Amino acid sequence: MKARRLLVLAVLAVTLAAAGGLARGSGRGAGEPSAAAGGQGVTAANVAAAPGAERPGGCTVIDRRINLYAVELPKDPITNQVRLGYGLTPESASYPGPLIEMIEGQCFAITLYNQVPAATLEALRSTANPNHPLGVSLHTHGVKYTQKSDGTVHSNSFVPPGGSYTYIWYAQPRNTNTGAQGTAGYWWYHDHVVGGPHGTAGMRTGLFGGVVVRRQGDPRPDRTYVLAFGDRQTINLRRSSEADTCDEANPVPGPTCVVAKVGEKVEFLVIGMGDDMHTFHVHGHSWADTRTGVVDGTGALANSVPIIDNKTVGPGDTFGARVIAGESVGPGHWMLHCHMQFHSDLGMSTTFHVLDENGAMTAHAGHAPGNPVQAAPAGGGQAPAAHGNHG
Ligand SMILES: [Cu+2]
């Protein structure tokens, strides 16, 4: 119990550090912390009052209640396409949406509010599905949920314009007695309703985000970045310089600014989205091809784990890659890209900016020297929406 209490305190500390770091930012950064992520000790009565709530077997306590808002964002500045996003508040909505982090054994109640205008949803509706209802939803991978939390039209678990609906996710733990494999892993959530019965238009316009389920005792990273490799050679729906908007004087971690200080443990949650195959490759860094992205232990099994720096990601796939920023190779501007050459040539590339130990950003070769900047605080990137404190 003591160890668990320490873990909870450590998790809380990381969350607070992340909150401090992101508060410096523009407010559009993913994982903008919010009081909405609090609200522990939700009673059964509270949850039962929200439409849609129904618990999967084994979920005896709601550990955390989260409000999530689906909103329309400004159009893409390059393509002028409609953009939607999920946020812990309407103001902080982004694509990808906030990272949702769970620990095995936890059960979350997530209430989704649909604030996307009906006219926008109508314009996104596929002409092949003229009678498809207007709405948004929250569909997830990896964790346990009942039909009522499927986030689909046929199960009537979607949210019409102006409405709300509560989804319940259970990070079922591994149980060697029953054979349950557990739910620890790297997953994603997304809309399954906008445009048609598969939510294709919802994902294409920005309704997606990452889910991490950790097992008790899993090593924790200092930062997590969610990177969705998608259609039209995009990373998080952006290409080339749009996918890397780091301000050299003040890099603010977020969906378009992948930054860490040398020595920090950085976790990438990679998502395959859309119709194409991709590969995830980062220069100067490698990771263990395991469930957590790190090697645990020193035995024969640990010694046989492959270390890789390039991994295939197909539609719907997700995995985690854990690296130590700049370890042995130093700070710098490390390319991070799809290794299908025509994809990278067309802009499926961004940069992993590794700051030095003082938090200074090294200049790109050929550029003027960068200004020293404040150390990006640990826990930046995507701050978990909620985690720890399994009650
Ligand atoms: Cu690709």
Short mmCIF file of C-alpha atoms and ligand atoms in Angstrom, two decimals:
data_model
loop_
_atom_site.label_atom_id
_atom_site.label_comp_id
_atom_site.label_asym_id
_atom_site.label_seq_id
_atom_site.Cartn_x
_atom_site.Cartn_y
_atom_site.Cartn_z
CA MET A 1 0.00 0.00 0.00
CA LYS A 2 2.87 2.30 0.80
CA ALA A 3 4.41 1.79 -2.63
CA ARG A 4 1.08 2.49 -4.25
CA ARG A 5 0.68 5.67 -2.27
CA LEU A 6 4.13 6.82 -3.41
CA LEU A 7 3.20 6.06 -7.00
CA VAL A 8 0.05 8.11 -6.65
CA LEU A 9 2.04 11.03 -5.25
CA ALA A 10 4.58 10.78 -8.06
CA VAL A 11 1.83 10.73 -10.65
CA LEU A 12 0.20 13.74 -9.07
CA ALA A 13 3.53 15.60 -9.09
CA VAL A 14 4.00 14.93 -12.79
CA THR A 15 0.49 16.13 -13.52
CA LEU A 16 1.06 19.37 -11.64
CA ALA A 17 4.39 19.92 -13.39
CA ALA A 18 2.67 19.44 -16.71
CA ALA A 19 -0.01 21.90 -15.74
CA GLY A 20 2.60 24.52 -14.94
CA GLY A 21 4.42 23.94 -18.21
CA LEU A 22 1.46 24.07 -20.51
CA ALA A 23 0.08 27.13 -18.79
CA ARG A 24 2.88 29.06 -20.47
CA GLY A 25 1.59 28.09 -23.85
CA SER A 26 -0.94 29.43 -26.26
CA GLY A 27 -3.80 27.60 -24.66
CA ARG A 28 -4.31 25.49 -27.73
CA GLY A 29 -1.80 22.87 -26.70
CA ALA A 30 -3.03 19.36 -26.34
CA GLY A 31 -3.58 18.17 -22.85
CA GLU A 32 -4.45 21.55 -21.45
CA PRO A 33 -5.06 20.64 -17.86
CA SER A 34 -8.45 21.30 -16.48
CA ALA A 35 -10.35 20.98 -13.30
CA ALA A 36 -12.71 18.92 -15.37
CA ALA A 37 -10.23 16.10 -15.10
CA GLY A 38 -10.70 16.00 -11.35
CA GLY A 39 -13.86 14.97 -9.65
CA GLN A 40 -12.74 11.79 -8.01
CA GLY A 41 -15.10 9.88 -5.84
CA VAL A 42 -17.99 10.20 -8.25
CA THR A 43 -20.86 8.32 -6.76
CA ALA A 44 -22.85 5.68 -8.55
CA ALA A 45 -25.87 7.93 -8.31
CA ASN A 46 -24.08 10.75 -10.15
CA VAL A 47 -23.03 8.54 -12.97
CA ALA A 48 -26.36 6.81 -13.24
CA ALA A 49 -27.94 10.23 -13.70
CA ALA A 50 -25.97 10.87 -16.88
CA PRO A 51 -27.47 9.37 -20.03
CA GLY A 52 -25.63 6.38 -21.37
CA ALA A 53 -23.77 5.24 -18.30
CA GLU A 54 -23.41 1.49 -17.93
CA ARG A 55 -20.51 -0.33 -16.38
CA PRO A 56 -18.61 -3.28 -17.80
CA GLY A 57 -18.12 -6.25 -15.49
CA GLY A 58 -15.43 -5.65 -12.91
CA CYS A 59 -15.90 -1.89 -12.82
CA THR A 60 -17.15 -1.48 -9.28
CA VAL A 61 -16.01 2.09 -8.62
CA ILE A 62 -15.87 5.12 -10.92
CA ASP A 63 -12.36 6.39 -10.26
CA ARG A 64 -12.60 9.56 -12.27
CA ARG A 65 -15.06 11.63 -14.18
CA ILE A 66 -13.95 13.67 -17.19
CA ASN A 67 -15.83 16.17 -19.30
CA LEU A 68 -14.87 16.15 -22.96
CA TYR A 69 -16.09 18.68 -25.52
CA ALA A 70 -16.29 18.22 -29.28
CA VAL A 71 -16.08 21.61 -30.96
CA GLU A 72 -15.47 23.18 -34.34
CA LEU A 73 -12.05 24.79 -34.63
CA PRO A 74 -10.78 27.36 -37.15
CA LYS A 75 -10.38 25.91 -40.62
CA ASP A 76 -7.01 24.49 -41.64
CA PRO A 77 -4.94 27.53 -42.63
CA ILE A 78 -3.39 25.71 -45.60
CA THR A 79 -6.16 23.54 -47.02
CA ASN A 80 -9.18 25.44 -45.69
CA GLN A 81 -10.68 22.13 -44.56
CA VAL A 82 -13.08 22.00 -41.64
CA ARG A 83 -11.35 21.15 -38.37
CA LEU A 84 -12.97 19.64 -35.28
CA GLY A 85 -11.33 18.79 -31.97
CA TYR A 86 -11.88 17.25 -28.56
CA GLY A 87 -10.93 19.21 -25.44
CA LEU A 88 -11.21 19.01 -21.67
CA THR A 89 -12.74 22.46 -22.07
CA PRO A 90 -14.21 23.91 -25.28
CA GLU A 91 -11.42 26.51 -25.33
CA SER A 92 -8.62 23.94 -25.14
CA ALA A 93 -9.90 21.61 -27.87
CA SER A 94 -7.20 20.43 -30.25
CA TYR A 95 -6.25 17.69 -32.66
CA PRO A 96 -5.14 15.30 -31.40
CA GLY A 97 -7.38 15.66 -28.36
CA PRO A 98 -6.17 15.34 -24.77
CA LEU A 99 -4.21 12.27 -23.79
CA ILE A 100 -6.23 10.03 -21.51
CA GLU A 101 -4.06 8.01 -19.19
CA MET A 102 -5.36 5.15 -17.06
CA ILE A 103 -3.87 2.57 -14.75
CA GLU A 104 -5.15 -0.98 -14.92
CA GLY A 105 -8.03 -1.41 -12.51
CA GLN A 106 -9.40 2.08 -13.08
CA CYS A 107 -12.82 2.92 -14.43
CA PHE A 108 -13.49 6.32 -16.01
CA ALA A 109 -16.80 8.02 -16.78
CA ILE A 110 -16.30 10.42 -19.70
CA THR A 111 -19.13 12.76 -20.57
CA LEU A 112 -18.95 14.02 -24.14
CA TYR A 113 -20.64 17.33 -24.99
CA ASN A 114 -21.35 17.93 -28.66
CA GLN A 115 -20.82 21.61 -29.40
CA VAL A 116 -20.23 21.17 -33.14
CA PRO A 117 -22.87 23.11 -35.09
CA ALA A 118 -25.46 20.91 -36.78
CA ALA A 119 -24.84 22.70 -40.09
CA THR A 120 -21.17 21.69 -39.96
CA LEU A 121 -22.07 18.05 -39.28
CA GLU A 122 -24.59 18.16 -42.11
CA ALA A 123 -21.97 19.50 -44.52
CA LEU A 124 -19.62 16.65 -43.50
CA ARG A 125 -22.27 13.96 -43.99
CA SER A 126 -21.46 11.58 -46.81
CA THR A 127 -23.84 11.79 -49.77
CA ALA A 128 -23.92 7.99 -49.64
CA ASN A 129 -25.63 8.21 -46.24
CA PRO A 130 -28.29 10.93 -46.60
CA ASN A 131 -30.33 9.57 -43.66
CA HIS A 132 -27.38 9.13 -41.35
CA PRO A 133 -28.09 11.01 -38.09
CA LEU A 134 -26.09 14.09 -37.17
CA GLY A 135 -23.86 13.72 -34.15
CA VAL A 136 -20.43 12.99 -32.74
CA SER A 137 -19.22 10.13 -30.56
CA LEU A 138 -16.39 8.70 -28.52
CA HIS A 139 -15.20 5.29 -29.57
CA THR A 140 -12.11 3.80 -27.96
CA HIS A 141 -9.70 0.94 -28.45
CA GLY A 142 -8.11 -1.48 -26.01
CA VAL A 143 -10.09 -0.88 -22.84
CA LYS A 144 -13.35 -2.56 -21.85
CA TYR A 145 -16.72 -0.94 -22.49
CA THR A 146 -20.26 -2.13 -23.00
CA GLN A 147 -22.38 -1.63 -26.11
CA LYS A 148 -23.72 1.55 -24.48
CA SER A 149 -20.21 3.03 -24.64
CA ASP A 150 -19.39 1.85 -28.16
CA GLY A 151 -19.82 5.30 -29.70
CA THR A 152 -21.76 4.11 -32.72
CA VAL A 153 -25.11 4.89 -34.28
CA HIS A 154 -26.43 1.33 -34.27
CA SER A 155 -25.88 1.10 -30.49
CA ASN A 156 -27.44 4.53 -30.02
CA SER A 157 -24.37 5.70 -28.11
CA PHE A 158 -23.68 8.95 -29.94
CA VAL A 159 -24.35 12.60 -29.15
CA PRO A 160 -26.70 14.75 -31.23
CA PRO A 161 -25.86 18.45 -31.63
CA GLY A 162 -26.19 20.25 -28.29
CA GLY A 163 -26.44 16.99 -26.34
CA SER A 164 -24.22 15.04 -24.00
CA TYR A 165 -23.61 11.39 -23.26
CA THR A 166 -21.51 9.50 -20.74
CA TYR A 167 -19.16 6.72 -21.78
CA ILE A 168 -17.62 4.30 -19.29
CA TRP A 169 -14.21 2.81 -19.90
CA TYR A 170 -12.69 0.09 -17.76
CA ALA A 171 -8.94 -0.57 -17.81
CA GLN A 172 -9.41 -4.20 -16.91
CA PRO A 173 -6.36 -5.62 -15.11
CA ARG A 174 -4.52 -8.75 -16.09
CA ASN A 175 -5.81 -11.77 -14.20
CA THR A 176 -3.89 -15.01 -14.50
CA ASN A 177 -6.70 -16.93 -12.78
CA THR A 178 -9.32 -16.03 -15.35
CA GLY A 179 -6.96 -15.67 -18.29
CA ALA A 180 -7.85 -12.00 -18.81
CA GLN A 181 -4.90 -10.45 -20.64
CA GLY A 182 -5.30 -6.99 -19.19
CA THR A 183 -5.65 -3.74 -21.09
CA ALA A 184 -2.25 -2.09 -20.56
CA GLY A 185 -1.02 -0.63 -23.80
CA TYR A 186 -1.07 2.27 -26.24
CA TRP A 187 -4.49 2.94 -27.72
CA TRP A 188 -6.54 5.70 -29.28
CA TYR A 189 -10.03 7.12 -29.19
CA HIS A 190 -11.92 8.68 -32.05
CA ASP A 191 -15.30 9.66 -33.41
CA HIS A 192 -17.34 6.91 -35.10
CA VAL A 193 -20.32 8.91 -36.36
CA VAL A 194 -19.41 12.09 -38.26
CA GLY A 195 -20.07 11.73 -41.97
CA GLY A 196 -21.25 8.12 -41.89
CA PRO A 197 -21.39 4.98 -39.73
CA HIS A 198 -17.60 4.71 -39.48
CA GLY A 199 -16.79 8.29 -38.48
CA THR A 200 -14.38 8.65 -41.38
CA ALA A 201 -15.10 12.37 -41.72
CA GLY A 202 -14.80 12.82 -37.95
CA MET A 203 -11.31 11.39 -37.82
CA ARG A 204 -10.26 13.23 -40.97
CA THR A 205 -11.33 16.54 -39.47
CA GLY A 206 -9.61 16.07 -36.11
CA LEU A 207 -11.70 13.97 -33.72
CA PHE A 208 -9.04 11.62 -32.38
CA GLY A 209 -6.64 11.33 -29.45
CA GLY A 210 -4.42 8.95 -27.51
CA VAL A 211 -5.10 6.59 -24.63
CA VAL A 212 -2.35 5.06 -22.49
CA VAL A 213 -3.14 2.28 -20.04
CA ARG A 214 -0.30 1.46 -17.67
CA ARG A 215 0.11 -1.55 -15.48
CA GLN A 216 0.88 -0.90 -11.83
CA GLY A 217 4.63 -0.44 -11.61
CA ASP A 218 5.17 0.45 -15.29
CA PRO A 219 7.97 2.97 -15.76
CA ARG A 220 6.62 6.46 -16.34
CA PRO A 221 7.87 8.89 -18.97
CA ASP A 222 8.62 12.58 -18.44
CA ARG A 223 6.60 13.47 -21.54
CA THR A 224 4.20 11.87 -23.96
CA TYR A 225 3.59 13.01 -27.54
CA VAL A 226 0.72 11.64 -29.58
CA LEU A 227 1.57 11.44 -33.28
CA ALA A 228 -1.13 10.29 -35.71
CA PHE A 229 0.28 9.30 -39.09
CA GLY A 230 -2.55 9.83 -41.53
CA ASP A 231 -3.69 10.36 -45.09
CA ARG A 232 -2.25 12.93 -47.47
CA GLN A 233 1.16 12.37 -45.87
CA THR A 234 0.16 14.08 -42.64
CA ILE A 235 1.31 13.91 -39.04
CA ASN A 236 -1.55 15.07 -36.79
CA LEU A 237 -3.23 16.29 -40.03
CA ARG A 238 -0.33 18.60 -40.89
CA ARG A 239 2.61 18.45 -43.25
CA SER A 240 6.12 19.87 -43.41
CA SER A 241 6.58 23.14 -41.55
CA GLU A 242 2.96 23.03 -40.37
CA ALA A 243 3.84 19.87 -38.42
CA ASP A 244 6.72 21.63 -36.67
CA THR A 245 5.83 25.08 -35.37
CA CYS A 246 8.25 25.18 -32.42
CA ASP A 247 9.22 28.70 -31.46
CA GLU A 248 12.99 28.54 -31.14
CA ALA A 249 12.93 31.15 -28.39
CA ASN A 250 10.15 29.52 -26.42
CA PRO A 251 9.25 26.01 -27.56
CA VAL A 252 5.89 25.09 -26.12
CA PRO A 253 5.22 21.35 -26.19
CA GLY A 254 2.13 20.47 -28.17
CA PRO A 255 0.73 18.69 -31.21
CA THR A 256 3.04 20.64 -33.55
CA CYS A 257 6.05 21.12 -31.27
CA VAL A 258 7.86 17.96 -30.21
CA VAL A 259 10.45 19.13 -27.72
CA ALA A 260 12.31 17.72 -24.70
CA LYS A 261 15.39 18.37 -22.64
CA VAL A 262 18.35 16.05 -22.99
CA GLY A 263 18.00 13.06 -20.68
CA GLU A 264 14.22 13.18 -20.41
CA LYS A 265 12.27 10.02 -20.98
CA VAL A 266 10.02 10.74 -23.93
CA GLU A 267 7.16 8.50 -24.94
CA PHE A 268 5.69 8.65 -28.44
CA LEU A 269 2.21 7.24 -28.89
CA VAL A 270 1.99 6.51 -32.60
CA ILE A 271 -1.39 6.13 -34.29
CA GLY A 272 -2.13 4.92 -37.80
CA MET A 273 -5.14 6.78 -39.15
CA GLY A 274 -6.86 6.70 -42.51
CA ASP A 275 -6.15 4.46 -45.48
CA ASP A 276 -2.38 4.30 -45.85
CA MET A 277 0.52 2.34 -44.39
CA HIS A 278 3.34 4.31 -42.81
CA THR A 279 6.53 3.79 -40.88
CA PHE A 280 7.57 5.73 -37.80
CA HIS A 281 11.23 6.64 -37.73
CA VAL A 282 13.17 9.03 -35.50
CA HIS A 283 16.78 9.99 -36.02
CA GLY A 284 19.44 9.36 -33.38
CA HIS A 285 17.12 7.43 -31.05
CA SER A 286 15.92 3.87 -30.70
CA TRP A 287 13.59 1.95 -28.43
CA ALA A 288 12.75 -1.54 -27.24
CA ASP A 289 9.98 -3.23 -29.18
CA THR A 290 8.00 -4.21 -26.08
CA ARG A 291 4.63 -3.32 -24.60
CA THR A 292 6.07 -0.33 -22.75
CA GLY A 293 8.83 0.60 -25.19
CA VAL A 294 11.51 -0.20 -22.62
CA VAL A 295 13.36 -3.36 -21.59
CA ASP A 296 12.53 -4.57 -18.11
CA GLY A 297 15.11 -6.66 -16.31
CA THR A 298 18.38 -8.25 -17.34
CA GLY A 299 17.51 -11.91 -17.96
CA ALA A 300 17.62 -13.91 -21.17
CA LEU A 301 14.21 -12.63 -22.24
CA ALA A 302 15.27 -8.99 -21.75
CA ASN A 303 18.43 -9.61 -23.72
CA SER A 304 16.45 -10.99 -26.64
CA VAL A 305 14.15 -7.98 -27.01
CA PRO A 306 14.69 -6.29 -30.38
CA ILE A 307 15.84 -2.68 -30.32
CA ILE A 308 14.43 -0.77 -33.27
CA ASP A 309 14.32 2.75 -34.72
CA ASN A 310 11.70 2.24 -37.42
CA LYS A 311 8.27 0.60 -37.10
CA THR A 312 5.37 0.00 -39.44
CA VAL A 313 2.01 1.47 -38.51
CA GLY A 314 -1.11 0.53 -40.45
CA PRO A 315 -4.63 1.97 -40.22
CA GLY A 316 -5.96 1.57 -36.67
CA ASP A 317 -2.61 0.41 -35.29
CA THR A 318 -1.08 2.02 -32.24
CA PHE A 319 2.16 1.53 -30.40
CA GLY A 320 4.43 3.26 -27.93
CA ALA A 321 8.10 4.15 -28.41
CA ARG A 322 10.10 5.23 -25.38
CA VAL A 323 13.38 7.06 -25.94
CA ILE A 324 15.80 9.02 -23.75
CA ALA A 325 16.13 12.41 -25.42
CA GLY A 326 19.61 13.02 -26.77
CA GLU A 327 21.04 10.03 -24.91
CA SER A 328 24.63 9.54 -26.11
CA VAL A 329 23.91 11.70 -29.18
CA GLY A 330 23.31 15.07 -27.57
CA PRO A 331 20.85 17.86 -28.17
CA GLY A 332 19.80 18.90 -31.64
CA HIS A 333 17.07 18.90 -34.22
CA TRP A 334 16.34 15.26 -34.90
CA MET A 335 14.17 14.41 -37.89
CA LEU A 336 11.07 12.33 -37.19
CA HIS A 337 9.31 11.05 -40.28
CA CYS A 338 7.59 8.35 -42.28
CA HIS A 339 10.17 6.26 -44.11
CA MET A 340 7.98 5.58 -47.14
CA GLN A 341 10.05 7.88 -49.28
CA PHE A 342 7.28 9.47 -51.29
CA HIS A 343 5.46 10.24 -48.04
CA SER A 344 8.47 11.95 -46.44
CA ASP A 345 9.22 13.75 -49.71
CA LEU A 346 5.68 15.14 -49.67
CA GLY A 347 6.05 16.48 -46.14
CA MET A 348 5.32 13.62 -43.75
CA SER A 349 8.04 14.80 -41.44
CA THR A 350 8.51 16.80 -38.29
CA THR A 351 11.33 17.43 -35.81
CA PHE A 352 12.17 16.08 -32.37
CA HIS A 353 13.83 19.12 -30.80
CA VAL A 354 16.20 18.10 -28.00
CA LEU A 355 17.28 21.01 -25.80
CA ASP A 356 20.57 21.00 -23.92
CA GLU A 357 20.80 20.54 -20.15
CA ASN A 358 20.18 24.27 -19.65
CA GLY A 359 17.07 24.14 -21.76
CA ALA A 360 18.66 26.01 -24.64
CA MET A 361 17.66 25.19 -28.18
CA THR A 362 20.57 24.55 -30.48
CA ALA A 363 20.45 26.40 -33.77
CA HIS A 364 19.80 24.46 -36.92
CA ALA A 365 22.98 24.14 -38.94
CA GLY A 366 23.26 27.25 -41.08
CA HIS A 367 20.84 29.21 -38.93
CA ALA A 368 21.66 32.02 -36.57
CA PRO A 369 22.37 30.75 -33.06
CA GLY A 370 19.22 30.06 -31.14
CA ASN A 371 18.34 32.07 -28.10
CA PRO A 372 18.69 30.38 -24.75
CA VAL A 373 15.27 29.41 -23.53
CA GLN A 374 13.76 28.28 -20.32
CA ALA A 375 13.92 24.60 -19.72
CA ALA A 376 10.71 23.04 -20.87
CA PRO A 377 9.27 21.63 -17.69
CA ALA A 378 9.08 17.91 -17.22
CA GLY A 379 5.70 16.47 -17.96
CA GLY A 380 5.01 18.70 -20.91
CA GLY A 381 3.94 17.41 -24.25
CA GLN A 382 0.56 15.95 -23.73
CA ALA A 383 -0.36 16.12 -20.10
CA PRO A 384 -2.57 13.24 -19.17
CA ALA A 385 -6.19 14.18 -18.76
CA ALA A 386 -6.39 12.10 -15.68
CA HIS A 387 -4.58 9.30 -14.02
CA GLY A 388 -3.40 7.82 -10.80
CA ASN A 389 -5.32 7.72 -7.61
CA HIS A 390 -7.10 4.51 -8.10
CA GLY A 391 -9.67 4.56 -5.36
CU CU B 1 3.75 7.33 -44.63
#
